[in-house]
mmCIF file of C-alpha atoms in Angstrom:
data_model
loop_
_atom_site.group_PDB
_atom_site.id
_atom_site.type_symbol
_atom_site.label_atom_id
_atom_site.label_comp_id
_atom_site.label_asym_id
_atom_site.label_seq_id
_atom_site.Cartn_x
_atom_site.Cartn_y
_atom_site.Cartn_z
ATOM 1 C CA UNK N 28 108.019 10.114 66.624
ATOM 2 C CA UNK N 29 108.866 8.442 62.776
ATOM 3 C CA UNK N 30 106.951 10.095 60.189
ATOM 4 C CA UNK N 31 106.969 8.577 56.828
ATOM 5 C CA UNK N 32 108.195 9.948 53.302
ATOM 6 C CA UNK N 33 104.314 11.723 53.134
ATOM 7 C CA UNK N 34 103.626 12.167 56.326
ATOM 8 C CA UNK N 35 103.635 15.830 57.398
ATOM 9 C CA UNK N 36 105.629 16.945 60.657
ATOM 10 C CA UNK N 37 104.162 19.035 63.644
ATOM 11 C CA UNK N 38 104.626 22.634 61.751
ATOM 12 C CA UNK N 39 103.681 20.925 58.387
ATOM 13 C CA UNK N 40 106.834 19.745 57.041
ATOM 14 C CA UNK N 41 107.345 17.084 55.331
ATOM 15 C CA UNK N 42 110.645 14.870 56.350
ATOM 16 C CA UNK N 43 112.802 16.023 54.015
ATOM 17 C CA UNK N 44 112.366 19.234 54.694
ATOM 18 C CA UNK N 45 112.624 19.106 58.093
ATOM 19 C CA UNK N 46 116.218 17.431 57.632
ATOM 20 C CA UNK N 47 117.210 20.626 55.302
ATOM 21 C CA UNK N 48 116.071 22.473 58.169
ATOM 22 C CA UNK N 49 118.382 20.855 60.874
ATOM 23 C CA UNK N 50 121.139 21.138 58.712
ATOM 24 C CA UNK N 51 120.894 24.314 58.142
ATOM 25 C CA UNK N 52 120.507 25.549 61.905
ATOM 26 C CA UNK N 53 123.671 23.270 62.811
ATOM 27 C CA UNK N 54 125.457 25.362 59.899
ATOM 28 C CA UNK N 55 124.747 28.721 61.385
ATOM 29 C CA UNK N 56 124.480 27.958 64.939
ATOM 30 C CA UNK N 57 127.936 29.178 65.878
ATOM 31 C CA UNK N 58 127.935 32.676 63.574
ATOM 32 C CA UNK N 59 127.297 35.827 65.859
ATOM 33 C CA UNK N 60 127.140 39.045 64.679
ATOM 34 C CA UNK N 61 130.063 41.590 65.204
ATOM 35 C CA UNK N 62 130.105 44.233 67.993
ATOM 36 C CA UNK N 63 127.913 47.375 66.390
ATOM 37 C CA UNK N 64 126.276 45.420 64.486
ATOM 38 C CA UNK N 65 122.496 46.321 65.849
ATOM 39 C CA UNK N 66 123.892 50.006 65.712
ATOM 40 C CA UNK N 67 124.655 50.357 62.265
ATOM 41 C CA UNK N 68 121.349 48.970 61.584
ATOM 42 C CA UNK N 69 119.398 51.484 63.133
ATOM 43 C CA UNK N 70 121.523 53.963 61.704
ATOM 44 C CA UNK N 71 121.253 52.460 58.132
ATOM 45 C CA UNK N 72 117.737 51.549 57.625
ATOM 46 C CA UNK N 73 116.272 55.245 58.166
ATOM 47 C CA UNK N 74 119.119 56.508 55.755
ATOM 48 C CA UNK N 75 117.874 54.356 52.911
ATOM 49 C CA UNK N 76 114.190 54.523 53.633
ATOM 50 C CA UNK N 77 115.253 58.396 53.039
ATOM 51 C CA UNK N 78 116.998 58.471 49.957
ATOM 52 C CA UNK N 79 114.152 56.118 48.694
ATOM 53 C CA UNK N 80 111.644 59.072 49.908
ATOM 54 C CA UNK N 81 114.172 61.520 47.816
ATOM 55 C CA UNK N 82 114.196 59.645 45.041
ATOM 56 C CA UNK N 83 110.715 59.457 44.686
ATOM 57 C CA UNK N 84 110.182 63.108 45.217
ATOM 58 C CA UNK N 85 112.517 64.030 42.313
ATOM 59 C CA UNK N 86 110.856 61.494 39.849
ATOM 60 C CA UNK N 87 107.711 63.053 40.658
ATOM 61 C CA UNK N 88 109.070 66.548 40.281
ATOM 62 C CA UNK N 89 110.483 65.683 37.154
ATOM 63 C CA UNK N 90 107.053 64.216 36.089
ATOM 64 C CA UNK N 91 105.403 67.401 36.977
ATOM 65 C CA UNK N 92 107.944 69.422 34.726
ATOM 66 C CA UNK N 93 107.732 67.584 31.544
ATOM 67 C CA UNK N 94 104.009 67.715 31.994
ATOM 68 C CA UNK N 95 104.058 71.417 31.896
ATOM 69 C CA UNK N 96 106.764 71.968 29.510
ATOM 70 C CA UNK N 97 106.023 69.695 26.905
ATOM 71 C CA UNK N 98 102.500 71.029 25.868
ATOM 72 C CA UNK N 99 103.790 74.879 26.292
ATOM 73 C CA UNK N 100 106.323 74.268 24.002
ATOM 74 C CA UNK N 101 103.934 72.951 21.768
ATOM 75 C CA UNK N 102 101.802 75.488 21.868
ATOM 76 C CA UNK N 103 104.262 77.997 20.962
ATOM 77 C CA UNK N 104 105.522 76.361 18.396
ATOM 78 C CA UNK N 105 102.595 76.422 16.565
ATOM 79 C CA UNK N 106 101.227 79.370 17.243
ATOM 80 C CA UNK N 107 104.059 81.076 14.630
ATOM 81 C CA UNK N 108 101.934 80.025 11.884
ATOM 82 C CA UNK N 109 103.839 78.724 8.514
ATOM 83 C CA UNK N 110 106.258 81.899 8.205
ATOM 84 C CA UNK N 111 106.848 82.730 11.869
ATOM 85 C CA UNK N 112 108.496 86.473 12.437
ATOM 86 C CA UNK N 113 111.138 86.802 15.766
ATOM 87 C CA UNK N 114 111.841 89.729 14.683
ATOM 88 C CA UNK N 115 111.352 92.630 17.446
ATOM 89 C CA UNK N 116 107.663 93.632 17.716
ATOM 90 C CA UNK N 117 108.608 97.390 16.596
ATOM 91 C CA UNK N 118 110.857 96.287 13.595
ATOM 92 C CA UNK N 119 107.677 93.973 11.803
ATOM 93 C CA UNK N 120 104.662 95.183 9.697
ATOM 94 C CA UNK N 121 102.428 93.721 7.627
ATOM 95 C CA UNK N 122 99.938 94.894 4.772
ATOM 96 C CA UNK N 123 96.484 93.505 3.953
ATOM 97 C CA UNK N 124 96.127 94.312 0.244
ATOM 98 C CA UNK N 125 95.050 97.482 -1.579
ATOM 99 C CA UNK N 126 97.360 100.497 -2.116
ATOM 100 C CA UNK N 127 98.936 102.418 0.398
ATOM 101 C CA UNK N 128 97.498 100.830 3.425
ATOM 102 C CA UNK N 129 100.128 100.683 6.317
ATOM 103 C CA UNK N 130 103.238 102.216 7.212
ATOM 104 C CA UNK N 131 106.519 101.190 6.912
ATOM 105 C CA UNK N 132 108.432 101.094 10.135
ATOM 106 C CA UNK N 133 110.629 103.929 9.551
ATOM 107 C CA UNK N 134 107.518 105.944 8.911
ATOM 108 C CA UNK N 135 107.191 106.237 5.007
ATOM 109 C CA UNK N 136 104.037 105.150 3.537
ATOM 110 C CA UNK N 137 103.540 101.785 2.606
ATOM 111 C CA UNK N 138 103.219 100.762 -1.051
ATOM 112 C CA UNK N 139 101.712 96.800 -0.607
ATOM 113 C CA UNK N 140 99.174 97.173 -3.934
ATOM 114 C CA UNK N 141 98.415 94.188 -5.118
ATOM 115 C CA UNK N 142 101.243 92.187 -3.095
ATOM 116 C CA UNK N 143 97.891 89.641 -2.465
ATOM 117 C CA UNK N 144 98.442 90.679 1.261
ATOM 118 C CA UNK N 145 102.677 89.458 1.517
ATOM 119 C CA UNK N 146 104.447 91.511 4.028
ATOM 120 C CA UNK N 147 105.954 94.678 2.595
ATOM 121 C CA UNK N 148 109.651 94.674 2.796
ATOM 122 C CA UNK N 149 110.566 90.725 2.336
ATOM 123 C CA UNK N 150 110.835 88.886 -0.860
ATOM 124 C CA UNK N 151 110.206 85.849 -1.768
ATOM 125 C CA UNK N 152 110.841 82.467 0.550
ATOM 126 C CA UNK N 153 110.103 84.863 3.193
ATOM 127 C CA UNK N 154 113.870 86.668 3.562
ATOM 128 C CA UNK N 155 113.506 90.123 4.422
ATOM 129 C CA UNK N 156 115.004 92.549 1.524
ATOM 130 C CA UNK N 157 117.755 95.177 3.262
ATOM 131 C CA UNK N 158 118.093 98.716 1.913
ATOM 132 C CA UNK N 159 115.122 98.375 -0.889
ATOM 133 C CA UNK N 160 111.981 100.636 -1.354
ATOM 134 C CA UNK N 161 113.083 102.605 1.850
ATOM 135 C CA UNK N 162 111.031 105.741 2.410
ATOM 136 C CA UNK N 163 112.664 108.246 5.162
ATOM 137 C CA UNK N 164 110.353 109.986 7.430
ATOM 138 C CA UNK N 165 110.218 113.314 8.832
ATOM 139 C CA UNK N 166 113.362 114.513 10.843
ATOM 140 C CA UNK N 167 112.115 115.164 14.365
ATOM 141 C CA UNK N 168 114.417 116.488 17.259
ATOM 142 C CA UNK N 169 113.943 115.008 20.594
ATOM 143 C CA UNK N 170 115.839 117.667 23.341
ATOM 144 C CA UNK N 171 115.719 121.469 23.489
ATOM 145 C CA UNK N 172 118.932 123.160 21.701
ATOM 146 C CA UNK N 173 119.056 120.916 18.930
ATOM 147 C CA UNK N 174 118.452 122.503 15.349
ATOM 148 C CA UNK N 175 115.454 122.941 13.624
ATOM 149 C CA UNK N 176 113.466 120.510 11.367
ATOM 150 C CA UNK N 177 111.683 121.034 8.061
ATOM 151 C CA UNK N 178 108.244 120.018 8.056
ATOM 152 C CA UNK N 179 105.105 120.479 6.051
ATOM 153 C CA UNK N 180 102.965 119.750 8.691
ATOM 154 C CA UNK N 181 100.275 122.149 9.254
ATOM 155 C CA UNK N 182 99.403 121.581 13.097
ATOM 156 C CA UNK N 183 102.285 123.388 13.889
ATOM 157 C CA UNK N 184 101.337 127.239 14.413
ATOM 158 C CA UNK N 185 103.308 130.002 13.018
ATOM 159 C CA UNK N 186 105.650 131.369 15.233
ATOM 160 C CA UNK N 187 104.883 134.752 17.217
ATOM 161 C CA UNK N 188 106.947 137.403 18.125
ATOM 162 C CA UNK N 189 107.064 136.296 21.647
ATOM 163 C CA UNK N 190 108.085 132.901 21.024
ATOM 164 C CA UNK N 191 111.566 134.728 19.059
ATOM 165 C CA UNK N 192 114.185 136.058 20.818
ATOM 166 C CA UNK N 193 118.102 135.999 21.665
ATOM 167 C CA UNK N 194 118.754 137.463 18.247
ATOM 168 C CA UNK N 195 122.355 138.169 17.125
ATOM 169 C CA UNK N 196 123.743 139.344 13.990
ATOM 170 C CA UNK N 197 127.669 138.840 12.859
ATOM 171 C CA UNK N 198 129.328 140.323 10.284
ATOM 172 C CA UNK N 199 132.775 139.497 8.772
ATOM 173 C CA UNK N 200 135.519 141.525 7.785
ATOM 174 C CA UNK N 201 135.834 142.029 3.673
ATOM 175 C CA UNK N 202 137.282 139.425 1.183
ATOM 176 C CA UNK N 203 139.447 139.649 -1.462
ATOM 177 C CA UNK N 204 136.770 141.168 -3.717
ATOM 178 C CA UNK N 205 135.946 143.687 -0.701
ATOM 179 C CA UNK N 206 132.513 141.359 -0.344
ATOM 180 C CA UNK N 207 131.363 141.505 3.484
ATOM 181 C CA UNK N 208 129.431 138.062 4.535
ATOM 182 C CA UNK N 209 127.170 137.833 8.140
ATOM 183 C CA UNK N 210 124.553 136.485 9.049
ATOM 184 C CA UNK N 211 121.226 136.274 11.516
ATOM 185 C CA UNK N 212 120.319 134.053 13.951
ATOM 186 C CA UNK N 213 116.666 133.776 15.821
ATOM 187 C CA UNK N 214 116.156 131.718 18.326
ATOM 188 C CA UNK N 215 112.266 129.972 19.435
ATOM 189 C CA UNK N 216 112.655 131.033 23.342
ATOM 190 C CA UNK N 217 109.453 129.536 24.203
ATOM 191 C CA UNK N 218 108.028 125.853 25.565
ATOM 192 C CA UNK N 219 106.335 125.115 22.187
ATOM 193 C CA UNK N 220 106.896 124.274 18.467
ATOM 194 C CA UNK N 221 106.314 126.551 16.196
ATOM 195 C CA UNK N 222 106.271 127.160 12.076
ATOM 196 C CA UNK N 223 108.889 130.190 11.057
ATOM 197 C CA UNK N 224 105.910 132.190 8.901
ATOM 198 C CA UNK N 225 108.461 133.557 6.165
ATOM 199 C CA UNK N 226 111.767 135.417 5.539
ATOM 200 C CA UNK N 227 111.221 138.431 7.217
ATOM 201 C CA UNK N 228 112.875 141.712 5.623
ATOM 202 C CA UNK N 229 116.499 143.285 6.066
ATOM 203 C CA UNK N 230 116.700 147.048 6.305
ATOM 204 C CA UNK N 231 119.781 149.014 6.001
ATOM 205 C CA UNK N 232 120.824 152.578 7.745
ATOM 206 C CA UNK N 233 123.129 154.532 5.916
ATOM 207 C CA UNK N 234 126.046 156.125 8.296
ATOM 208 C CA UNK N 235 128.570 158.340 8.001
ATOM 209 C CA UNK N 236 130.100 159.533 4.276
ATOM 210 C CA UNK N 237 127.490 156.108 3.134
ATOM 211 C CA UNK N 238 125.039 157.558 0.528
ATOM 212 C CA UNK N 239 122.086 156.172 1.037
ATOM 213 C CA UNK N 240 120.599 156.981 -2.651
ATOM 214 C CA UNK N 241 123.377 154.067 -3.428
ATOM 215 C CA UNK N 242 122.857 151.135 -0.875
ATOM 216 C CA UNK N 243 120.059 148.626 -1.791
ATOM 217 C CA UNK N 244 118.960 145.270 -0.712
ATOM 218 C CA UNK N 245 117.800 142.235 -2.698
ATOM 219 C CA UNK N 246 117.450 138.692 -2.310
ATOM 220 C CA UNK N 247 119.316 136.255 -3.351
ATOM 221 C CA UNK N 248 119.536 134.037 -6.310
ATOM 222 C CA UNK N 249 121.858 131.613 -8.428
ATOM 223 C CA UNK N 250 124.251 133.678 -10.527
ATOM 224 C CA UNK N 251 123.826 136.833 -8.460
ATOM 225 C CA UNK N 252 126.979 138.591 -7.000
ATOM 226 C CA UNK N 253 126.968 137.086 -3.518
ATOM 227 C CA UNK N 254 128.513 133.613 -4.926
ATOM 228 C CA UNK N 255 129.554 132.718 -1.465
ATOM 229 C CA UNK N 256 125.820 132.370 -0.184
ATOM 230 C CA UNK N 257 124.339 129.144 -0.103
ATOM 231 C CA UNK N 258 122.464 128.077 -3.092
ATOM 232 C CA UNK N 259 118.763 129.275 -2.842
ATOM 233 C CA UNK N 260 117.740 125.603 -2.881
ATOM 234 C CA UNK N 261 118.886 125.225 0.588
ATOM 235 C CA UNK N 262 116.220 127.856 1.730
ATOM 236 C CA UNK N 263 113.147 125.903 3.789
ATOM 237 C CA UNK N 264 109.658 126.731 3.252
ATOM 238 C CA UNK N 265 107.512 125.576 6.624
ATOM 239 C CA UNK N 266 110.355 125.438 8.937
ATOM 240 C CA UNK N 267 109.669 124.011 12.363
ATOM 241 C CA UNK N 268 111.508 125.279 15.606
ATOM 242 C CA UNK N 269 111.368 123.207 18.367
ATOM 243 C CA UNK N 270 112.094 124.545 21.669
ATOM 244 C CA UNK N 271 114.967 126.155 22.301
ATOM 245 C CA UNK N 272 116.033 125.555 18.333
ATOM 246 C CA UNK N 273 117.158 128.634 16.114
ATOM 247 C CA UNK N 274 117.357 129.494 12.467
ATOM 248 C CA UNK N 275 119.711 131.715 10.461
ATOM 249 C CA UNK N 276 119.802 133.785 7.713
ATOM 250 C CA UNK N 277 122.929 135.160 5.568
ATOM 251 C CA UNK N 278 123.631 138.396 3.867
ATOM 252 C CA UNK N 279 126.404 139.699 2.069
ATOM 253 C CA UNK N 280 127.284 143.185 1.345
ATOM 254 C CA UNK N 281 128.513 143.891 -2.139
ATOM 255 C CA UNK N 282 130.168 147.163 -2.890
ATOM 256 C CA UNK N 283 129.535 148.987 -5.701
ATOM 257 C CA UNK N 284 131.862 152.326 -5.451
ATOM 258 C CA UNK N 285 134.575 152.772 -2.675
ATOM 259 C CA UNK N 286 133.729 156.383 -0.250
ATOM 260 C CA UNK N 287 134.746 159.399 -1.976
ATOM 261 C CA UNK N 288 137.567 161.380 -1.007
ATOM 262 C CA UNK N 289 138.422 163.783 1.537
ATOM 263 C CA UNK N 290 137.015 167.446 1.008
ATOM 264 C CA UNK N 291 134.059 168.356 -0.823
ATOM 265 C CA UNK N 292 131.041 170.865 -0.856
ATOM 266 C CA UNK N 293 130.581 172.851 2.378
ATOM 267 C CA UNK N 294 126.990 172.055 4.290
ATOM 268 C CA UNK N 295 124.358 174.191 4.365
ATOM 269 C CA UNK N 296 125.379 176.648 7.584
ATOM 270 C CA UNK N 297 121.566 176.051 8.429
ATOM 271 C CA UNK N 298 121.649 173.067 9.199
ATOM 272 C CA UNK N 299 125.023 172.498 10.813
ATOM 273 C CA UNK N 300 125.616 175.871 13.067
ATOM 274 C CA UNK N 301 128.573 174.354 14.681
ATOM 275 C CA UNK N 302 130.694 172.729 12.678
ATOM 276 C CA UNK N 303 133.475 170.826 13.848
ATOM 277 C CA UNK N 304 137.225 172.844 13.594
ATOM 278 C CA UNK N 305 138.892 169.252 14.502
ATOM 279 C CA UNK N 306 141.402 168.321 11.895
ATOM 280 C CA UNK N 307 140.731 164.865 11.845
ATOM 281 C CA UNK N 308 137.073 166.384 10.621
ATOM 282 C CA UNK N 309 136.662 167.406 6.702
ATOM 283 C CA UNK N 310 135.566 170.673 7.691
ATOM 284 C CA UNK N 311 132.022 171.310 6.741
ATOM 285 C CA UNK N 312 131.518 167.894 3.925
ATOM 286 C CA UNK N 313 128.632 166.374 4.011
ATOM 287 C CA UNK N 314 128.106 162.890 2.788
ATOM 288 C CA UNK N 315 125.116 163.632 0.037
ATOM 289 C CA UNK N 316 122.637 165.995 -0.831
ATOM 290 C CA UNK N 317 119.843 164.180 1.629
ATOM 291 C CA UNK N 318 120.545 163.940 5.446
ATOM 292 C CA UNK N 319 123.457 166.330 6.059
ATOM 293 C CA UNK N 320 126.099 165.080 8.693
ATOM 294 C CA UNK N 321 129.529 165.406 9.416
ATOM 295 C CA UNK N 322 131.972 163.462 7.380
ATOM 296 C CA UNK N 323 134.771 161.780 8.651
ATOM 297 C CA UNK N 324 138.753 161.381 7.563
ATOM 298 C CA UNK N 325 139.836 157.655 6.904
ATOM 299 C CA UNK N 326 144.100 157.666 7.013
ATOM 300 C CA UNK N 327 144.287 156.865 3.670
ATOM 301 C CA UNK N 328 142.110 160.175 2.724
ATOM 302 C CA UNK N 329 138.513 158.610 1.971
ATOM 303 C CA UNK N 330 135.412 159.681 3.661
ATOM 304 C CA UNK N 331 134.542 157.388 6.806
ATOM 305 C CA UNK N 332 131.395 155.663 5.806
ATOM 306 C CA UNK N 333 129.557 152.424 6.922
ATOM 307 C CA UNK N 334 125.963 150.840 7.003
ATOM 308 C CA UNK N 335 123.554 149.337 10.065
ATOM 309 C CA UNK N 336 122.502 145.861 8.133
ATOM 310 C CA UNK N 337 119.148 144.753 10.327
ATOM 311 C CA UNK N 338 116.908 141.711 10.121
ATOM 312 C CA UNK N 339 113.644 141.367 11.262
ATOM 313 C CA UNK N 340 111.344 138.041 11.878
ATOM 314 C CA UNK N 341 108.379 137.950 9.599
ATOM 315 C CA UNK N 342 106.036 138.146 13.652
ATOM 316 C CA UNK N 343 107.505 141.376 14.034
ATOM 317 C CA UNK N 344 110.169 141.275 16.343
ATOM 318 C CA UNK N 345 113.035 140.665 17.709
ATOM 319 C CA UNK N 346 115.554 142.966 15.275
ATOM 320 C CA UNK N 347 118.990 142.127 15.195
ATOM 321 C CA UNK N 348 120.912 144.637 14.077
ATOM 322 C CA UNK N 349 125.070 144.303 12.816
ATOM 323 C CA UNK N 350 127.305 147.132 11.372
ATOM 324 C CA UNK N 351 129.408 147.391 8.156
ATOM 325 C CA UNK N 352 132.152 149.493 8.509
ATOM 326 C CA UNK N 353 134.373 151.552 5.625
ATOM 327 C CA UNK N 354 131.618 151.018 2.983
ATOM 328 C CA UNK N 355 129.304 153.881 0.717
ATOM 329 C CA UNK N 356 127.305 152.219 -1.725
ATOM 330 C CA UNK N 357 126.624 148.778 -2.692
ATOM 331 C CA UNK N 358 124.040 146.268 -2.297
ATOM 332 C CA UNK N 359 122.536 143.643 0.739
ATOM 333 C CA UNK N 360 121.519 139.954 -0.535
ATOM 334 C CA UNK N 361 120.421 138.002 1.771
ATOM 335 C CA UNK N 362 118.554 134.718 2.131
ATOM 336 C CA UNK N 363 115.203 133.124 2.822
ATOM 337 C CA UNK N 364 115.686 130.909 6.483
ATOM 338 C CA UNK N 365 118.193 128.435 6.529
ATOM 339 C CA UNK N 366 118.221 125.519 9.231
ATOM 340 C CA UNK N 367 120.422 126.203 12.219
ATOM 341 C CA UNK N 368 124.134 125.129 12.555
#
């Protein structure tokens, strides 16, 4: 059947169209698709559909992450306010006017008067000043066995005698000038802190040829005989002994006469029925008028004589006791406490 230029075909076609058609099946008619070819479709088309299901999944994950981020970082950023501080929370203070309110953060007081509530400790522009209007606080010691710290605080109790002990005394041989220098050392044995209540007091125990109407004590000050003491300044007033921590205190003997000579008055038969026929002994000498006891030979002639230097805490106890040999008269200064070395 003829159709004419506008008359439609069977499928709706117009003529024209139709002829395109035929044309194009007669072009086509002999291609035929390669071996595999249905094969490598099924295997492709699931493979893409895939990536397109991956793709989508990491747009929408990326969608989801900027729409968290983007409004936290905001947030943050202005929640600094206009002069934000990254500085480490324990390294930052601040002051809200008046005098003395606040603490700086090495523990001196804060001195923000009249600052119109600025930050103590940065200058203008908001830079923080370095090394300026620094107050040190009080020295503490964290462990046992470390020394002791000076402290005005009045919590602490005074120490007791049975939070003292291991006490030793030293004593060093004479110096040029025939001076003798030791020293004390008391130890806080117990679990606690505690204040040391005061120097104590130093006795001293004539021995020997020693006359004991001759040896004193005293303590010491600037410009006194014992120059190689430390200054008096150096003395602490309040100290505080942590556990385990110790103090000291020096003395020096300072001779005033050397020990008489071999030989002298005979003792009082009384009081000395026995007296010693060794000739190492000086017969019957005594060494003074007060306390009769044998007297010793030196080699070089002189009487044997020597003092007991002792220290005792300002509790009471513990005594340590040290012994200065070859001397008869002179005097013991000694110092107030002295932190531990």
């Amino acid at each position: 059947m003829n159709h004419g230029p506008d008359e439609k075909g069977p499928k709706g076609l117009d003529s024209d169209e139709l002829a395109l058609r035929r044309m194009l099946q007669s072009a086509v008619e002999d291609i035929e698709p390669s071996d595999g070819t249905l094969d490598h479709l099924r295997r492709a088309v699931p493979a893409r559909r895939a990536r397109k299901r991956q793709a989508t999944v990491g747009m929408a994950a990326a969608a989801l992450f900027l729409g968290t981020a983007i409004p936290a970082l905001v947030h943050v950023s202005n929640s600094g306010g206009s002069s934000p501080n990254t500085s480490m929370a324990g390294d930052s203070s601040t002051a809200q006017g008046g005098v003395g309110q606040g603490k700086n953060p090495d523990g001196g007081a804060s001195t923000a008067g009249g600052t119109g509530g600025k930050a103590p400790g940065h200058g203008q522009g908001g830079k923080k000043e370095t090394g300026k209007g620094k107050t040190g606080g009080t020295a503490t010691g964290t462990t046992g066995g470390t020394g002791p710290t000076a402290s005005t605080d009045t919590a602490t109790p005074v120490c007791t005698a049975a939070q003292l002990g291991s006490p030793t005394a030293v004593a060093a041989g004479p110096d040029s000038a025939g001076i003798v220098y030791g020293s004390f050392r008391i130890t806080n044995i117990s679990m606690t802190s505690c204040t040391v209540g005061g120097p104590g007091s130093v006795d001293v125990l004539a021995q020997g040829a020693a006359d004991p109407t001759k040896i004193g004590t005293a303590r010491h000050v600037s410009g006194d005989a014992a120059t190689g003491l430390p200054d008096p300044s150096l003395e602490v007033t309040g100290l505080v002994l942590l556990p385990g921590s110790a103090y000291e205190e020096k003395f020096a003997f300072v001779p005033s006469e050397t020990c008489p000579p071999a030989g002298g008055p005979s003792p009082d038969p009384s009081t000395d029925p026995s007296p010693s026929t060794d000739p190492s002994v000086g017969g019957t000498d005594t060494g003074g008028t007060s306390g009769v006891t044998t007297q010793l030979v030196t080699e070089d002639g002189t009487a044997d004589g020597s003092i007991e230097v002792s220290h005792t805490p300002e509790a009471g106890s513990p005594t340590a006791s040290t012994t200065v040999a070859g001397v008869c008269a002179g005097t013991v200064y000694w110092t107030g406490p002295l932190a531990g070395s």
